[in-house]
Amino acid sequence: AASDVYKRQTYYDAVIFILVKIFQKTKNEAINIANKAQADGKAVVGSYYKDIASTRVQLAMDFAQKNNFKDFKMTIEKGE
């Protein structure tokens, strides 16, 4: 349905917004990360010190919740 396409596009745009505004990715980096997450179910956003990662993930989750993106999920995983 048209509303499903709109929801997907809006969700995708929100992910791009989060990656650009909160994680300081370029638009092209954000698109590549979003496409990988869409295709694989997850993607690495970057490598950050734990406190920076925690803050950015919290900001992203707050944004998603305030905008009613219930399926949005972001986690922190320990690097190599």
Short mmCIF file of N, CA and C in Angstrom, two decimals:
data_model
loop_
_atom_site.label_atom_id
_atom_site.label_comp_id
_atom_site.label_asym_id
_atom_site.label_seq_id
_atom_site.Cartn_x
_atom_site.Cartn_y
_atom_site.Cartn_z
N ALA A 1 0.83 -1.19 0.00
CA ALA A 1 0.00 0.00 0.00
C ALA A 1 0.88 1.25 0.00
N ALA A 2 0.32 2.32 -0.46
CA ALA A 2 1.06 3.58 -0.54
C ALA A 2 1.53 4.03 0.84
N SER A 3 0.71 3.81 1.86
CA SER A 3 1.09 4.23 3.22
C SER A 3 2.31 3.46 3.72
N ASP A 4 2.46 2.18 3.32
CA ASP A 4 3.63 1.39 3.70
C ASP A 4 4.90 1.96 3.07
N VAL A 5 4.80 2.36 1.82
CA VAL A 5 5.95 2.96 1.12
C VAL A 5 6.32 4.26 1.81
N TYR A 6 5.31 5.06 2.15
CA TYR A 6 5.56 6.33 2.84
C TYR A 6 6.23 6.09 4.19
N LYS A 7 5.74 5.10 4.95
CA LYS A 7 6.32 4.78 6.26
C LYS A 7 7.78 4.36 6.11
N ARG A 8 8.05 3.49 5.13
CA ARG A 8 9.43 3.04 4.92
C ARG A 8 10.32 4.21 4.56
N GLN A 9 9.83 5.08 3.66
CA GLN A 9 10.63 6.24 3.25
C GLN A 9 10.87 7.17 4.43
N THR A 10 9.85 7.41 5.22
CA THR A 10 9.98 8.28 6.38
C THR A 10 10.96 7.68 7.39
N TYR A 11 10.86 6.38 7.62
CA TYR A 11 11.77 5.67 8.52
C TYR A 11 13.20 5.77 8.02
N TYR A 12 13.39 5.52 6.74
CA TYR A 12 14.72 5.59 6.10
C TYR A 12 15.28 7.01 6.26
N ASP A 13 14.46 8.01 6.01
CA ASP A 13 14.88 9.40 6.17
C ASP A 13 15.28 9.70 7.61
N ALA A 14 14.57 9.13 8.57
CA ALA A 14 14.89 9.34 9.98
C ALA A 14 16.25 8.72 10.31
N VAL A 15 16.51 7.54 9.77
CA VAL A 15 17.80 6.90 9.99
C VAL A 15 18.93 7.76 9.41
N ILE A 16 18.73 8.27 8.21
CA ILE A 16 19.72 9.15 7.58
C ILE A 16 19.93 10.39 8.47
N PHE A 17 18.85 10.98 8.94
CA PHE A 17 18.93 12.16 9.81
C PHE A 17 19.76 11.85 11.06
N ILE A 18 19.47 10.73 11.71
CA ILE A 18 20.21 10.32 12.92
C ILE A 18 21.69 10.16 12.62
N LEU A 19 22.01 9.50 11.52
CA LEU A 19 23.41 9.26 11.18
C LEU A 19 24.16 10.55 10.86
N VAL A 20 23.49 11.47 10.19
CA VAL A 20 24.13 12.74 9.83
C VAL A 20 24.21 13.67 11.03
N LYS A 21 23.11 13.88 11.73
CA LYS A 21 23.06 14.88 12.81
C LYS A 21 23.68 14.40 14.12
N ILE A 22 23.46 13.15 14.48
CA ILE A 22 23.96 12.67 15.77
C ILE A 22 25.34 12.04 15.65
N PHE A 23 25.57 11.30 14.55
CA PHE A 23 26.85 10.60 14.39
C PHE A 23 27.82 11.30 13.42
N GLN A 24 27.45 12.48 12.96
CA GLN A 24 28.27 13.31 12.08
C GLN A 24 28.79 12.56 10.83
N LYS A 25 27.95 11.72 10.27
CA LYS A 25 28.29 11.05 9.01
C LYS A 25 27.93 11.97 7.85
N THR A 26 28.65 11.82 6.74
CA THR A 26 28.26 12.55 5.53
C THR A 26 26.98 11.91 5.02
N LYS A 27 26.28 12.60 4.15
CA LYS A 27 25.05 12.04 3.57
C LYS A 27 25.35 10.71 2.87
N ASN A 28 26.45 10.63 2.11
CA ASN A 28 26.79 9.39 1.42
C ASN A 28 27.13 8.27 2.40
N GLU A 29 27.88 8.58 3.46
CA GLU A 29 28.18 7.57 4.48
C GLU A 29 26.88 7.08 5.12
N ALA A 30 26.00 8.01 5.43
CA ALA A 30 24.73 7.67 6.07
C ALA A 30 23.90 6.76 5.16
N ILE A 31 23.84 7.08 3.90
CA ILE A 31 23.08 6.26 2.94
C ILE A 31 23.68 4.86 2.87
N ASN A 32 25.01 4.75 2.81
CA ASN A 32 25.65 3.43 2.76
C ASN A 32 25.36 2.62 4.01
N ILE A 33 25.44 3.26 5.18
CA ILE A 33 25.16 2.56 6.44
C ILE A 33 23.69 2.13 6.50
N ALA A 34 22.78 3.02 6.12
CA ALA A 34 21.35 2.70 6.15
C ALA A 34 21.02 1.57 5.18
N ASN A 35 21.63 1.59 4.01
CA ASN A 35 21.39 0.52 3.03
C ASN A 35 21.91 -0.82 3.55
N LYS A 36 23.07 -0.81 4.20
CA LYS A 36 23.62 -2.05 4.76
C LYS A 36 22.71 -2.57 5.87
N ALA A 37 22.24 -1.67 6.72
CA ALA A 37 21.34 -2.08 7.81
C ALA A 37 20.04 -2.65 7.25
N GLN A 38 19.54 -2.03 6.19
CA GLN A 38 18.30 -2.51 5.56
C GLN A 38 18.51 -3.88 4.94
N ALA A 39 19.65 -4.08 4.28
CA ALA A 39 19.92 -5.35 3.61
C ALA A 39 20.28 -6.48 4.59
N ASP A 40 21.10 -6.16 5.60
CA ASP A 40 21.64 -7.18 6.49
C ASP A 40 20.96 -7.24 7.86
N GLY A 41 20.11 -6.28 8.15
CA GLY A 41 19.47 -6.23 9.45
C GLY A 41 20.28 -5.49 10.50
N LYS A 42 21.53 -5.15 10.17
CA LYS A 42 22.37 -4.37 11.08
C LYS A 42 23.56 -3.81 10.31
N ALA A 43 24.17 -2.80 10.90
CA ALA A 43 25.35 -2.19 10.29
C ALA A 43 26.16 -1.50 11.38
N VAL A 44 27.46 -1.43 11.17
CA VAL A 44 28.34 -0.70 12.09
C VAL A 44 28.29 0.77 11.72
N VAL A 45 28.02 1.61 12.71
CA VAL A 45 27.95 3.06 12.48
C VAL A 45 29.34 3.67 12.63
N GLY A 46 30.10 3.18 13.60
CA GLY A 46 31.44 3.72 13.80
C GLY A 46 32.06 3.14 15.05
N SER A 47 33.25 3.63 15.35
CA SER A 47 34.00 3.21 16.52
C SER A 47 34.22 4.44 17.39
N TYR A 48 33.72 4.38 18.62
CA TYR A 48 33.74 5.53 19.53
C TYR A 48 34.17 5.08 20.92
N TYR A 49 34.68 6.03 21.71
CA TYR A 49 34.89 5.74 23.13
C TYR A 49 33.52 5.44 23.72
N LYS A 50 33.51 4.60 24.77
CA LYS A 50 32.24 4.12 25.32
C LYS A 50 31.29 5.25 25.73
N ASP A 51 31.81 6.30 26.40
CA ASP A 51 30.93 7.38 26.86
C ASP A 51 30.33 8.15 25.68
N ILE A 52 31.09 8.34 24.63
CA ILE A 52 30.59 9.03 23.43
C ILE A 52 29.55 8.15 22.74
N ALA A 53 29.86 6.87 22.61
CA ALA A 53 28.91 5.93 22.00
C ALA A 53 27.60 5.90 22.78
N SER A 54 27.69 5.84 24.11
CA SER A 54 26.49 5.79 24.95
C SER A 54 25.62 7.03 24.76
N THR A 55 26.26 8.19 24.74
CA THR A 55 25.53 9.44 24.57
C THR A 55 24.84 9.49 23.21
N ARG A 56 25.57 9.14 22.16
CA ARG A 56 24.99 9.20 20.81
C ARG A 56 23.87 8.19 20.61
N VAL A 57 24.05 7.01 21.15
CA VAL A 57 23.00 5.99 21.04
C VAL A 57 21.76 6.46 21.80
N GLN A 58 21.95 7.04 22.98
CA GLN A 58 20.81 7.54 23.75
C GLN A 58 20.07 8.65 23.00
N LEU A 59 20.82 9.57 22.40
CA LEU A 59 20.22 10.64 21.59
C LEU A 59 19.42 10.05 20.42
N ALA A 60 20.00 9.06 19.76
CA ALA A 60 19.33 8.42 18.62
C ALA A 60 18.05 7.71 19.07
N MET A 61 18.12 6.98 20.18
CA MET A 61 16.95 6.27 20.67
C MET A 61 15.87 7.24 21.13
N ASP A 62 16.28 8.35 21.77
CA ASP A 62 15.31 9.37 22.19
C ASP A 62 14.60 9.97 20.97
N PHE A 63 15.37 10.29 19.94
CA PHE A 63 14.80 10.84 18.71
C PHE A 63 13.80 9.85 18.10
N ALA A 64 14.19 8.59 18.00
CA ALA A 64 13.32 7.56 17.42
C ALA A 64 12.03 7.42 18.22
N GLN A 65 12.16 7.41 19.54
CA GLN A 65 10.97 7.26 20.40
C GLN A 65 10.04 8.46 20.26
N LYS A 66 10.60 9.67 20.28
CA LYS A 66 9.78 10.88 20.16
C LYS A 66 9.06 10.95 18.83
N ASN A 67 9.65 10.32 17.80
CA ASN A 67 9.06 10.34 16.46
C ASN A 67 8.32 9.06 16.12
N ASN A 68 8.08 8.23 17.17
CA ASN A 68 7.24 7.05 17.04
C ASN A 68 7.80 5.97 16.10
N PHE A 69 9.14 5.86 16.04
CA PHE A 69 9.77 4.79 15.26
C PHE A 69 10.06 3.64 16.21
N LYS A 70 9.01 2.84 16.45
CA LYS A 70 9.07 1.78 17.46
C LYS A 70 10.08 0.68 17.12
N ASP A 71 10.31 0.42 15.85
CA ASP A 71 11.20 -0.67 15.45
C ASP A 71 12.68 -0.27 15.43
N PHE A 72 12.97 1.00 15.64
CA PHE A 72 14.36 1.47 15.60
C PHE A 72 15.13 0.88 16.77
N LYS A 73 16.30 0.32 16.47
CA LYS A 73 17.12 -0.28 17.52
C LYS A 73 18.57 0.05 17.24
N MET A 74 19.28 0.43 18.27
CA MET A 74 20.70 0.71 18.15
C MET A 74 21.37 0.18 19.41
N THR A 75 22.46 -0.52 19.25
CA THR A 75 23.17 -1.09 20.39
C THR A 75 24.64 -0.73 20.32
N ILE A 76 25.30 -0.88 21.44
CA ILE A 76 26.75 -0.69 21.50
C ILE A 76 27.37 -2.06 21.67
N GLU A 77 28.35 -2.35 20.83
CA GLU A 77 29.07 -3.61 20.94
C GLU A 77 30.54 -3.30 21.14
N LYS A 78 31.16 -4.09 22.00
CA LYS A 78 32.58 -3.89 22.27
C LYS A 78 33.39 -4.23 21.02
N GLY A 79 34.33 -3.36 20.69
CA GLY A 79 35.16 -3.56 19.50
C GLY A 79 36.30 -4.51 19.77
N GLU A 80 37.08 -4.68 18.73
CA GLU A 80 38.25 -5.59 18.81
C GLU A 80 39.32 -5.03 19.73
#
